[in-house]
Amino acid sequence: MATTLNPARPFPGAGVYPLDAGHFDEAFATTDTARPPYATVFDALARLDLVELRERVRSNAQAIGLSFGPGGPMAVDPVPRVIDAAEWEALEAGLLQRARALNAFILDAYGDQRIFEEGIVPRRLLETSQGYEPRMRGLLDPAVPPATVAGMDLIRDAHGELLVLEDNLRMPSGATYAIAVREAVAPELGAAATRGLRSPGDYVERLGEAIRAAAPAAHAAEPVAAILSDGPESGTYYEQQRLSRELALPIVTPDQLSHARGRLHARVGRERLQLDVVYRRLNEDRLTDRGGALTPLGALLTPALESGRLRCVNAIGTGLADDKLTHAYVEDMVRFYLGEEPRLRSVPSYDLSDPAARDEVVGRLDELVVKPRDGFGGHGVTIMPRATEGERRKVIGLVRRRPERFVAQELVPLSTHPTVVGAGIAPRRVDLRPYVLTPAAGEPSAMQGGLTRYAKEAEEMVVEGSRGGGAKDTWVLGA
């Protein structure tokens, strides 16, 4: 049952908070009625000055050093997103199931390719995917999940159901941002509001164990691992530095690497280390170019990968699972590899290179979202109902000429969440990125919560930090 806000101590903005019938609001059932998980949070917020609270949270985030790319400090909103235990348990089960299926798919794609042979997924996915790395075929060890870390982007539809918008297995980022946001927000809301709040804090320790567990068997006792990075210009360098400190892993860049006799070495200070595992956090992830020749990165890593003396976390080639066309078939993968019905539904996606699927939607492309298959960070995405007539004509022309480069998705209006704007609150669109760890030894697990991202402007539908968005703390409450 929803909770009516206390009229003697109203949450700032109650009664004027605009609700749109076409969108689900995470916190409000009506303008003055909180959804049950939010009652204690709103009670705590009603005791505080929102402007002062926002400034204290901002100061905390700056003290932590929280930043995202060249844009500087990450915006952190003080109103947390709250998920009750029952919903989280169901969501977590779906996340673990999806990660298992996607790991099975990657192993299969670089192994026997059964799912293609049986026609469940069209072979043209492999033939046209920018994320597929042919040089990795036969190099993945079935005992080591290729996607140790998975991040799924979830959105809530108008009925309140959480759906998977995209899968991120190439190089998912943001987990330590979620932890840092917790450190900036939770202390300011007090013990009463945070009672029963689950901690995401053991994620980093479990990630470190998973990285080292991926080492080749000959070096499993005392593996040497490092974070492979683009360096300080990386958009997620805050995260890399934090993991380096907390896991005692050096950060190395490609110019510090060399190879000899099937081994990869890194110059770290005055030491020359033989690396058993690299935690991959640099943008380049191709071993070969379009002509099949080794890239500079491929020339460094391939000898050690082929000799079996090196493993990557996540494995090279996991970008195949990030392909927007792959997303269209994940529910089929769950059924094929696990023999189960999907616990989490995907936002319906259409394979525009399939004539039947294309014919089904070509007449209503202006109602859908059109995405380039290899896009990321919201780049190249066209929300057709919000595009100009010229933009729509351009996209429809591109799809007609090169349908294999694009997918279409149903437009799901992102849910809204109360966010501090000025001296009160206003709704802003949000998504959720939870994180799943699948280690070589032990059971897969999900971070309790994840990173909630919100859009800066009222009508903005893209919540990426690169578009000016910020982050919210994500609370899982209850036993």
JSON list of C-alpha atoms in Angstrom, two decimals, residues 252-450:
[
{"chain": "A", "resi": 252, "resn": "VAL", "atom": "CA", "xyz": [49.77, -0.11, -17.32]},
{"chain": "A", "resi": 253, "resn": "THR", "atom": "CA", "xyz": [49.38, 1.39, -20.78]},
{"chain": "A", "resi": 254, "resn": "PRO", "atom": "CA", "xyz": [50.24, -0.33, -24.07]},
{"chain": "A", "resi": 255, "resn": "ASP", "atom": "CA", "xyz": [53.54, 1.55, -24.35]},
{"chain": "A", "resi": 256, "resn": "GLN", "atom": "CA", "xyz": [54.67, -0.20, -21.15]},
{"chain": "A", "resi": 257, "resn": "LEU", "atom": "CA", "xyz": [54.11, -3.65, -22.65]},
{"chain": "A", "resi": 258, "resn": "SER", "atom": "CA", "xyz": [56.42, -5.96, -24.56]},
{"chain": "A", "resi": 259, "resn": "HIS", "atom": "CA", "xyz": [56.31, -9.62, -25.55]},
{"chain": "A", "resi": 260, "resn": "ALA", "atom": "CA", "xyz": [58.91, -12.36, -25.80]},
{"chain": "A", "resi": 261, "resn": "ARG", "atom": "CA", "xyz": [58.68, -16.14, -26.19]},
{"chain": "A", "resi": 262, "resn": "GLY", "atom": "CA", "xyz": [54.90, -16.19, -25.82]},
{"chain": "A", "resi": 263, "resn": "ARG", "atom": "CA", "xyz": [54.87, -14.08, -22.68]},
{"chain": "A", "resi": 264, "resn": "LEU", "atom": "CA", "xyz": [53.59, -10.56, -22.01]},
{"chain": "A", "resi": 265, "resn": "HIS", "atom": "CA", "xyz": [55.73, -8.24, -19.91]},
{"chain": "A", "resi": 266, "resn": "ALA", "atom": "CA", "xyz": [55.06, -4.84, -18.40]},
{"chain": "A", "resi": 267, "resn": "ARG", "atom": "CA", "xyz": [57.59, -2.26, -17.25]},
{"chain": "A", "resi": 268, "resn": "VAL", "atom": "CA", "xyz": [56.32, -0.93, -13.91]},
{"chain": "A", "resi": 269, "resn": "GLY", "atom": "CA", "xyz": [58.76, 1.49, -12.34]},
{"chain": "A", "resi": 270, "resn": "ARG", "atom": "CA", "xyz": [62.07, -0.36, -12.28]},
{"chain": "A", "resi": 271, "resn": "GLU", "atom": "CA", "xyz": [60.44, -3.77, -12.42]},
{"chain": "A", "resi": 272, "resn": "ARG", "atom": "CA", "xyz": [59.72, -5.89, -15.48]},
{"chain": "A", "resi": 273, "resn": "LEU", "atom": "CA", "xyz": [56.70, -8.04, -14.67]},
{"chain": "A", "resi": 274, "resn": "GLN", "atom": "CA", "xyz": [55.47, -11.08, -16.56]},
{"chain": "A", "resi": 275, "resn": "LEU", "atom": "CA", "xyz": [51.70, -10.66, -16.61]},
{"chain": "A", "resi": 276, "resn": "ASP", "atom": "CA", "xyz": [49.31, -13.57, -16.24]},
{"chain": "A", "resi": 277, "resn": "VAL", "atom": "CA", "xyz": [46.08, -11.53, -16.35]},
{"chain": "A", "resi": 278, "resn": "VAL", "atom": "CA", "xyz": [45.20, -8.11, -17.67]},
{"chain": "A", "resi": 279, "resn": "TYR", "atom": "CA", "xyz": [41.98, -6.42, -16.61]},
{"chain": "A", "resi": 280, "resn": "ARG", "atom": "CA", "xyz": [41.11, -4.68, -19.84]},
{"chain": "A", "resi": 281, "resn": "ARG", "atom": "CA", "xyz": [40.02, -1.05, -19.49]},
{"chain": "A", "resi": 282, "resn": "LEU", "atom": "CA", "xyz": [41.29, 0.56, -22.70]},
{"chain": "A", "resi": 283, "resn": "ASN", "atom": "CA", "xyz": [39.08, 1.50, -25.61]},
{"chain": "A", "resi": 284, "resn": "GLU", "atom": "CA", "xyz": [40.98, -0.48, -28.26]},
{"chain": "A", "resi": 285, "resn": "ASP", "atom": "CA", "xyz": [39.91, -4.13, -28.23]},
{"chain": "A", "resi": 286, "resn": "ARG", "atom": "CA", "xyz": [40.76, -5.44, -31.68]},
{"chain": "A", "resi": 287, "resn": "LEU", "atom": "CA", "xyz": [43.55, -7.94, -32.28]},
{"chain": "A", "resi": 288, "resn": "THR", "atom": "CA", "xyz": [43.14, -7.67, -36.05]},
{"chain": "A", "resi": 289, "resn": "ASP", "atom": "CA", "xyz": [42.12, -4.98, -38.50]},
{"chain": "A", "resi": 290, "resn": "ARG", "atom": "CA", "xyz": [39.53, -5.39, -41.25]},
{"chain": "A", "resi": 291, "resn": "GLY", "atom": "CA", "xyz": [42.13, -6.97, -43.51]},
{"chain": "A", "resi": 292, "resn": "GLY", "atom": "CA", "xyz": [43.08, -9.56, -40.89]},
{"chain": "A", "resi": 293, "resn": "ALA", "atom": "CA", "xyz": [46.47, -8.06, -40.01]},
{"chain": "A", "resi": 294, "resn": "LEU", "atom": "CA", "xyz": [47.43, -7.67, -36.36]},
{"chain": "A", "resi": 295, "resn": "THR", "atom": "CA", "xyz": [46.75, -4.28, -34.80]},
{"chain": "A", "resi": 296, "resn": "PRO", "atom": "CA", "xyz": [49.43, -2.76, -32.52]},
{"chain": "A", "resi": 297, "resn": "LEU", "atom": "CA", "xyz": [47.48, -4.12, -29.53]},
{"chain": "A", "resi": 298, "resn": "GLY", "atom": "CA", "xyz": [47.12, -7.48, -31.26]},
{"chain": "A", "resi": 299, "resn": "ALA", "atom": "CA", "xyz": [50.86, -7.66, -31.86]},
{"chain": "A", "resi": 300, "resn": "LEU", "atom": "CA", "xyz": [51.42, -7.24, -28.11]},
{"chain": "A", "resi": 301, "resn": "LEU", "atom": "CA", "xyz": [48.75, -9.59, -26.77]},
{"chain": "A", "resi": 302, "resn": "THR", "atom": "CA", "xyz": [48.28, -12.32, -29.38]},
{"chain": "A", "resi": 303, "resn": "PRO", "atom": "CA", "xyz": [51.53, -14.29, -28.78]},
{"chain": "A", "resi": 304, "resn": "ALA", "atom": "CA", "xyz": [50.77, -14.66, -25.06]},
{"chain": "A", "resi": 305, "resn": "LEU", "atom": "CA", "xyz": [47.09, -15.40, -25.67]},
{"chain": "A", "resi": 306, "resn": "GLU", "atom": "CA", "xyz": [47.94, -18.10, -28.21]},
{"chain": "A", "resi": 307, "resn": "SER", "atom": "CA", "xyz": [50.60, -19.63, -25.96]},
{"chain": "A", "resi": 308, "resn": "GLY", "atom": "CA", "xyz": [48.07, -19.85, -23.11]},
{"chain": "A", "resi": 309, "resn": "ARG", "atom": "CA", "xyz": [50.25, -17.76, -20.79]},
{"chain": "A", "resi": 310, "resn": "LEU", "atom": "CA", "xyz": [47.89, -14.78, -20.66]},
{"chain": "A", "resi": 311, "resn": "ARG", "atom": "CA", "xyz": [44.20, -14.20, -19.99]},
{"chain": "A", "resi": 312, "resn": "CYS", "atom": "CA", "xyz": [42.18, -11.03, -20.41]},
{"chain": "A", "resi": 313, "resn": "VAL", "atom": "CA", "xyz": [39.31, -9.93, -18.19]},
{"chain": "A", "resi": 314, "resn": "ASN", "atom": "CA", "xyz": [37.00, -9.47, -19.99]},
{"chain": "A", "resi": 315, "resn": "ALA", "atom": "CA", "xyz": [38.21, -11.59, -22.89]},
{"chain": "A", "resi": 316, "resn": "ILE", "atom": "CA", "xyz": [39.00, -9.99, -26.22]},
{"chain": "A", "resi": 317, "resn": "GLY", "atom": "CA", "xyz": [35.98, -10.54, -28.47]},
{"chain": "A", "resi": 318, "resn": "THR", "atom": "CA", "xyz": [33.27, -10.12, -25.83]},
{"chain": "A", "resi": 319, "resn": "GLY", "atom": "CA", "xyz": [32.20, -7.05, -27.78]},
{"chain": "A", "resi": 320, "resn": "LEU", "atom": "CA", "xyz": [30.19, -9.51, -29.86]},
{"chain": "A", "resi": 321, "resn": "ALA", "atom": "CA", "xyz": [27.67, -9.57, -26.99]},
{"chain": "A", "resi": 322, "resn": "ASP", "atom": "CA", "xyz": [27.45, -5.76, -27.01]},
{"chain": "A", "resi": 323, "resn": "ASP", "atom": "CA", "xyz": [26.34, -5.76, -30.63]},
{"chain": "A", "resi": 324, "resn": "LYS", "atom": "CA", "xyz": [22.82, -4.34, -30.68]},
{"chain": "A", "resi": 325, "resn": "LEU", "atom": "CA", "xyz": [21.82, -7.17, -33.03]},
{"chain": "A", "resi": 326, "resn": "THR", "atom": "CA", "xyz": [22.93, -9.75, -30.43]},
{"chain": "A", "resi": 327, "resn": "HIS", "atom": "CA", "xyz": [20.53, -8.14, -27.97]},
{"chain": "A", "resi": 328, "resn": "ALA", "atom": "CA", "xyz": [17.63, -9.12, -30.22]},
{"chain": "A", "resi": 329, "resn": "TYR", "atom": "CA", "xyz": [18.40, -12.82, -29.63]},
{"chain": "A", "resi": 330, "resn": "VAL", "atom": "CA", "xyz": [19.33, -12.99, -25.91]},
{"chain": "A", "resi": 331, "resn": "GLU", "atom": "CA", "xyz": [15.99, -14.43, -24.81]},
{"chain": "A", "resi": 332, "resn": "ASP", "atom": "CA", "xyz": [16.46, -17.21, -27.38]},
{"chain": "A", "resi": 333, "resn": "MET", "atom": "CA", "xyz": [19.94, -17.81, -25.94]},
{"chain": "A", "resi": 334, "resn": "VAL", "atom": "CA", "xyz": [18.49, -18.32, -22.46]},
{"chain": "A", "resi": 335, "resn": "ARG", "atom": "CA", "xyz": [16.18, -21.00, -23.83]},
{"chain": "A", "resi": 336, "resn": "PHE", "atom": "CA", "xyz": [18.88, -22.61, -26.01]},
{"chain": "A", "resi": 337, "resn": "TYR", "atom": "CA", "xyz": [21.78, -22.79, -23.54]},
{"chain": "A", "resi": 338, "resn": "LEU", "atom": "CA", "xyz": [19.96, -23.01, -20.20]},
{"chain": "A", "resi": 339, "resn": "GLY", "atom": "CA", "xyz": [16.67, -24.68, -21.09]},
{"chain": "A", "resi": 340, "resn": "GLU", "atom": "CA", "xyz": [14.84, -22.02, -19.08]},
{"chain": "A", "resi": 341, "resn": "GLU", "atom": "CA", "xyz": [12.38, -19.27, -19.75]},
{"chain": "A", "resi": 342, "resn": "PRO", "atom": "CA", "xyz": [13.90, -15.77, -19.44]},
{"chain": "A", "resi": 343, "resn": "ARG", "atom": "CA", "xyz": [13.30, -14.14, -16.08]},
{"chain": "A", "resi": 344, "resn": "LEU", "atom": "CA", "xyz": [14.11, -10.70, -17.53]},
{"chain": "A", "resi": 345, "resn": "ARG", "atom": "CA", "xyz": [12.59, -9.49, -20.76]},
{"chain": "A", "resi": 346, "resn": "SER", "atom": "CA", "xyz": [14.49, -7.46, -23.32]},
{"chain": "A", "resi": 347, "resn": "VAL", "atom": "CA", "xyz": [13.12, -4.30, -24.87]},
{"chain": "A", "resi": 348, "resn": "PRO", "atom": "CA", "xyz": [11.83, -5.75, -28.18]},
{"chain": "A", "resi": 349, "resn": "SER", "atom": "CA", "xyz": [14.48, -5.32, -30.88]},
{"chain": "A", "resi": 350, "resn": "TYR", "atom": "CA", "xyz": [14.23, -5.98, -34.60]},
{"chain": "A", "resi": 351, "resn": "ASP", "atom": "CA", "xyz": [16.93, -7.41, -36.87]},
{"chain": "A", "resi": 352, "resn": "LEU", "atom": "CA", "xyz": [16.74, -5.05, -39.84]},
{"chain": "A", "resi": 353, "resn": "SER", "atom": "CA", "xyz": [18.98, -7.33, -41.91]},
{"chain": "A", "resi": 354, "resn": "ASP", "atom": "CA", "xyz": [16.23, -9.99, -41.75]},
{"chain": "A", "resi": 355, "resn": "PRO", "atom": "CA", "xyz": [13.78, -9.24, -44.59]},
{"chain": "A", "resi": 356, "resn": "ALA", "atom": "CA", "xyz": [10.80, -10.54, -42.61]},
{"chain": "A", "resi": 357, "resn": "ALA", "atom": "CA", "xyz": [11.61, -8.43, -39.54]},
{"chain": "A", "resi": 358, "resn": "ARG", "atom": "CA", "xyz": [12.35, -5.42, -41.72]},
{"chain": "A", "resi": 359, "resn": "ASP", "atom": "CA", "xyz": [9.05, -5.76, -43.53]},
{"chain": "A", "resi": 360, "resn": "GLU", "atom": "CA", "xyz": [7.30, -5.96, -40.16]},
{"chain": "A", "resi": 361, "resn": "VAL", "atom": "CA", "xyz": [8.57, -2.59, -38.94]},
{"chain": "A", "resi": 362, "resn": "VAL", "atom": "CA", "xyz": [9.64, -0.56, -41.97]},
{"chain": "A", "resi": 363, "resn": "GLY", "atom": "CA", "xyz": [6.22, 1.07, -42.18]},
{"chain": "A", "resi": 364, "resn": "ARG", "atom": "CA", "xyz": [6.45, 2.33, -38.60]},
{"chain": "A", "resi": 365, "resn": "LEU", "atom": "CA", "xyz": [10.13, 3.21, -38.20]},
{"chain": "A", "resi": 366, "resn": "ASP", "atom": "CA", "xyz": [9.03, 6.70, -37.24]},
{"chain": "A", "resi": 367, "resn": "GLU", "atom": "CA", "xyz": [7.56, 5.20, -34.04]},
{"chain": "A", "resi": 368, "resn": "LEU", "atom": "CA", "xyz": [10.74, 3.34, -33.02]},
{"chain": "A", "resi": 369, "resn": "VAL", "atom": "CA", "xyz": [14.31, 3.93, -31.87]},
{"chain": "A", "resi": 370, "resn": "VAL", "atom": "CA", "xyz": [16.98, 3.25, -34.49]},
{"chain": "A", "resi": 371, "resn": "LYS", "atom": "CA", "xyz": [20.47, 2.36, -33.29]},
{"chain": "A", "resi": 372, "resn": "PRO", "atom": "CA", "xyz": [23.76, 1.60, -35.03]},
{"chain": "A", "resi": 373, "resn": "ARG", "atom": "CA", "xyz": [24.79, -1.92, -34.08]},
{"chain": "A", "resi": 374, "resn": "ASP", "atom": "CA", "xyz": [28.24, -0.92, -32.84]},
{"chain": "A", "resi": 375, "resn": "GLY", "atom": "CA", "xyz": [27.26, 2.34, -31.11]},
{"chain": "A", "resi": 376, "resn": "PHE", "atom": "CA", "xyz": [27.82, 3.07, -27.42]},
{"chain": "A", "resi": 377, "resn": "GLY", "atom": "CA", "xyz": [27.21, 5.89, -24.98]},
{"chain": "A", "resi": 378, "resn": "GLY", "atom": "CA", "xyz": [24.04, 6.91, -26.80]},
{"chain": "A", "resi": 379, "resn": "HIS", "atom": "CA", "xyz": [25.99, 7.97, -29.90]},
{"chain": "A", "resi": 380, "resn": "GLY", "atom": "CA", "xyz": [24.13, 7.59, -33.17]},
{"chain": "A", "resi": 381, "resn": "VAL", "atom": "CA", "xyz": [20.82, 6.69, -31.50]},
{"chain": "A", "resi": 382, "resn": "THR", "atom": "CA", "xyz": [17.78, 8.29, -33.14]},
{"chain": "A", "resi": 383, "resn": "ILE", "atom": "CA", "xyz": [14.54, 8.44, -31.17]},
{"chain": "A", "resi": 384, "resn": "MET", "atom": "CA", "xyz": [12.37, 8.73, -34.23]},
{"chain": "A", "resi": 385, "resn": "PRO", "atom": "CA", "xyz": [9.25, 10.34, -32.66]},
{"chain": "A", "resi": 386, "resn": "ARG", "atom": "CA", "xyz": [11.49, 13.10, -31.26]},
{"chain": "A", "resi": 387, "resn": "ALA", "atom": "CA", "xyz": [13.59, 13.58, -34.39]},
{"chain": "A", "resi": 388, "resn": "THR", "atom": "CA", "xyz": [13.05, 16.31, -36.96]},
{"chain": "A", "resi": 389, "resn": "GLU", "atom": "CA", "xyz": [11.54, 15.42, -40.30]},
{"chain": "A", "resi": 390, "resn": "GLY", "atom": "CA", "xyz": [14.95, 15.78, -41.91]},
{"chain": "A", "resi": 391, "resn": "GLU", "atom": "CA", "xyz": [16.58, 13.50, -39.33]},
{"chain": "A", "resi": 392, "resn": "ARG", "atom": "CA", "xyz": [13.89, 10.87, -39.84]},
{"chain": "A", "resi": 393, "resn": "ARG", "atom": "CA", "xyz": [14.29, 10.93, -43.61]},
{"chain": "A", "resi": 394, "resn": "LYS", "atom": "CA", "xyz": [18.05, 10.57, -43.27]},
{"chain": "A", "resi": 395, "resn": "VAL", "atom": "CA", "xyz": [17.77, 7.58, -40.94]},
{"chain": "A", "resi": 396, "resn": "ILE", "atom": "CA", "xyz": [15.15, 5.84, -43.07]},
{"chain": "A", "resi": 397, "resn": "GLY", "atom": "CA", "xyz": [17.41, 6.31, -46.10]},
{"chain": "A", "resi": 398, "resn": "LEU", "atom": "CA", "xyz": [20.40, 4.82, -44.25]},
{"chain": "A", "resi": 399, "resn": "VAL", "atom": "CA", "xyz": [18.34, 1.84, -43.10]},
{"chain": "A", "resi": 400, "resn": "ARG", "atom": "CA", "xyz": [17.12, 1.18, -46.64]},
{"chain": "A", "resi": 401, "resn": "ARG", "atom": "CA", "xyz": [20.65, 1.32, -48.06]},
{"chain": "A", "resi": 402, "resn": "ARG", "atom": "CA", "xyz": [22.51, -0.54, -45.28]},
{"chain": "A", "resi": 403, "resn": "PRO", "atom": "CA", "xyz": [19.97, -2.36, -43.08]},
{"chain": "A", "resi": 404, "resn": "GLU", "atom": "CA", "xyz": [22.65, -4.70, -41.73]},
{"chain": "A", "resi": 405, "resn": "ARG", "atom": "CA", "xyz": [24.24, -1.79, -39.85]},
{"chain": "A", "resi": 406, "resn": "PHE", "atom": "CA", "xyz": [21.20, -0.95, -37.73]},
{"chain": "A", "resi": 407, "resn": "VAL", "atom": "CA", "xyz": [18.61, -2.36, -35.37]},
{"chain": "A", "resi": 408, "resn": "ALA", "atom": "CA", "xyz": [15.26, -0.94, -34.37]},
{"chain": "A", "resi": 409, "resn": "GLN", "atom": "CA", "xyz": [13.83, -1.04, -30.86]},
{"chain": "A", "resi": 410, "resn": "GLU", "atom": "CA", "xyz": [10.43, -0.31, -29.45]},
{"chain": "A", "resi": 411, "resn": "LEU", "atom": "CA", "xyz": [10.36, 3.09, -27.78]},
{"chain": "A", "resi": 412, "resn": "VAL", "atom": "CA", "xyz": [9.96, 2.60, -24.04]},
{"chain": "A", "resi": 413, "resn": "PRO", "atom": "CA", "xyz": [9.41, 5.85, -22.11]},
{"chain": "A", "resi": 414, "resn": "LEU", "atom": "CA", "xyz": [12.01, 5.84, -19.35]},
{"chain": "A", "resi": 415, "resn": "SER", "atom": "CA", "xyz": [10.67, 6.08, -15.81]},
{"chain": "A", "resi": 416, "resn": "THR", "atom": "CA", "xyz": [11.15, 9.28, -13.86]},
{"chain": "A", "resi": 417, "resn": "HIS", "atom": "CA", "xyz": [12.61, 9.91, -10.43]},
{"chain": "A", "resi": 418, "resn": "PRO", "atom": "CA", "xyz": [12.44, 12.93, -8.11]},
{"chain": "A", "resi": 419, "resn": "THR", "atom": "CA", "xyz": [15.63, 14.93, -8.51]},
{"chain": "A", "resi": 420, "resn": "VAL", "atom": "CA", "xyz": [16.74, 18.13, -6.80]},
{"chain": "A", "resi": 421, "resn": "VAL", "atom": "CA", "xyz": [16.24, 21.03, -9.20]},
{"chain": "A", "resi": 422, "resn": "GLY", "atom": "CA", "xyz": [16.56, 24.53, -7.78]},
{"chain": "A", "resi": 423, "resn": "ALA", "atom": "CA", "xyz": [15.15, 24.51, -4.25]},
{"chain": "A", "resi": 424, "resn": "GLY", "atom": "CA", "xyz": [12.69, 21.67, -4.83]},
{"chain": "A", "resi": 425, "resn": "ILE", "atom": "CA", "xyz": [12.30, 18.48, -6.81]},
{"chain": "A", "resi": 426, "resn": "ALA", "atom": "CA", "xyz": [11.34, 17.65, -10.36]},
{"chain": "A", "resi": 427, "resn": "PRO", "atom": "CA", "xyz": [11.13, 14.41, -12.36]},
{"chain": "A", "resi": 428, "resn": "ARG", "atom": "CA", "xyz": [14.12, 13.33, -14.41]},
{"chain": "A", "resi": 429, "resn": "ARG", "atom": "CA", "xyz": [14.44, 10.19, -16.55]},
{"chain": "A", "resi": 430, "resn": "VAL", "atom": "CA", "xyz": [16.53, 7.35, -15.09]},
{"chain": "A", "resi": 431, "resn": "ASP", "atom": "CA", "xyz": [18.00, 3.99, -15.99]},
{"chain": "A", "resi": 432, "resn": "LEU", "atom": "CA", "xyz": [19.82, 1.39, -13.89]},
{"chain": "A", "resi": 433, "resn": "ARG", "atom": "CA", "xyz": [23.06, -0.45, -14.53]},
{"chain": "A", "resi": 434, "resn": "PRO", "atom": "CA", "xyz": [23.56, -3.39, -12.15]},
{"chain": "A", "resi": 435, "resn": "TYR", "atom": "CA", "xyz": [26.74, -5.47, -12.28]},
{"chain": "A", "resi": 436, "resn": "VAL", "atom": "CA", "xyz": [27.21, -9.25, -12.36]},
{"chain": "A", "resi": 437, "resn": "LEU", "atom": "CA", "xyz": [30.48, -11.02, -11.56]},
{"chain": "A", "resi": 438, "resn": "THR", "atom": "CA", "xyz": [30.99, -14.50, -13.01]},
{"chain": "A", "resi": 439, "resn": "PRO", "atom": "CA", "xyz": [34.32, -15.84, -11.69]},
{"chain": "A", "resi": 440, "resn": "ALA", "atom": "CA", "xyz": [36.20, -18.90, -12.87]},
{"chain": "A", "resi": 441, "resn": "ALA", "atom": "CA", "xyz": [35.84, -20.34, -9.38]},
{"chain": "A", "resi": 442, "resn": "GLY", "atom": "CA", "xyz": [32.77, -19.85, -7.24]},
{"chain": "A", "resi": 443, "resn": "GLU", "atom": "CA", "xyz": [29.24, -18.73, -7.91]},
{"chain": "A", "resi": 444, "resn": "PRO", "atom": "CA", "xyz": [28.19, -15.69, -9.94]},
{"chain": "A", "resi": 445, "resn": "SER", "atom": "CA", "xyz": [26.87, -12.76, -7.94]},
{"chain": "A", "resi": 446, "resn": "ALA", "atom": "CA", "xyz": [25.41, -9.31, -8.47]},
{"chain": "A", "resi": 447, "resn": "MET", "atom": "CA", "xyz": [26.32, -6.05, -6.80]},
{"chain": "A", "resi": 448, "resn": "GLN", "atom": "CA", "xyz": [23.54, -5.10, -4.40]},
{"chain": "A", "resi": 449, "resn": "GLY", "atom": "CA", "xyz": [22.06, -2.16, -6.26]},
{"chain": "A", "resi": 450, "resn": "GLY", "atom": "CA", "xyz": [24.11, -0.69, -9.07]}
]
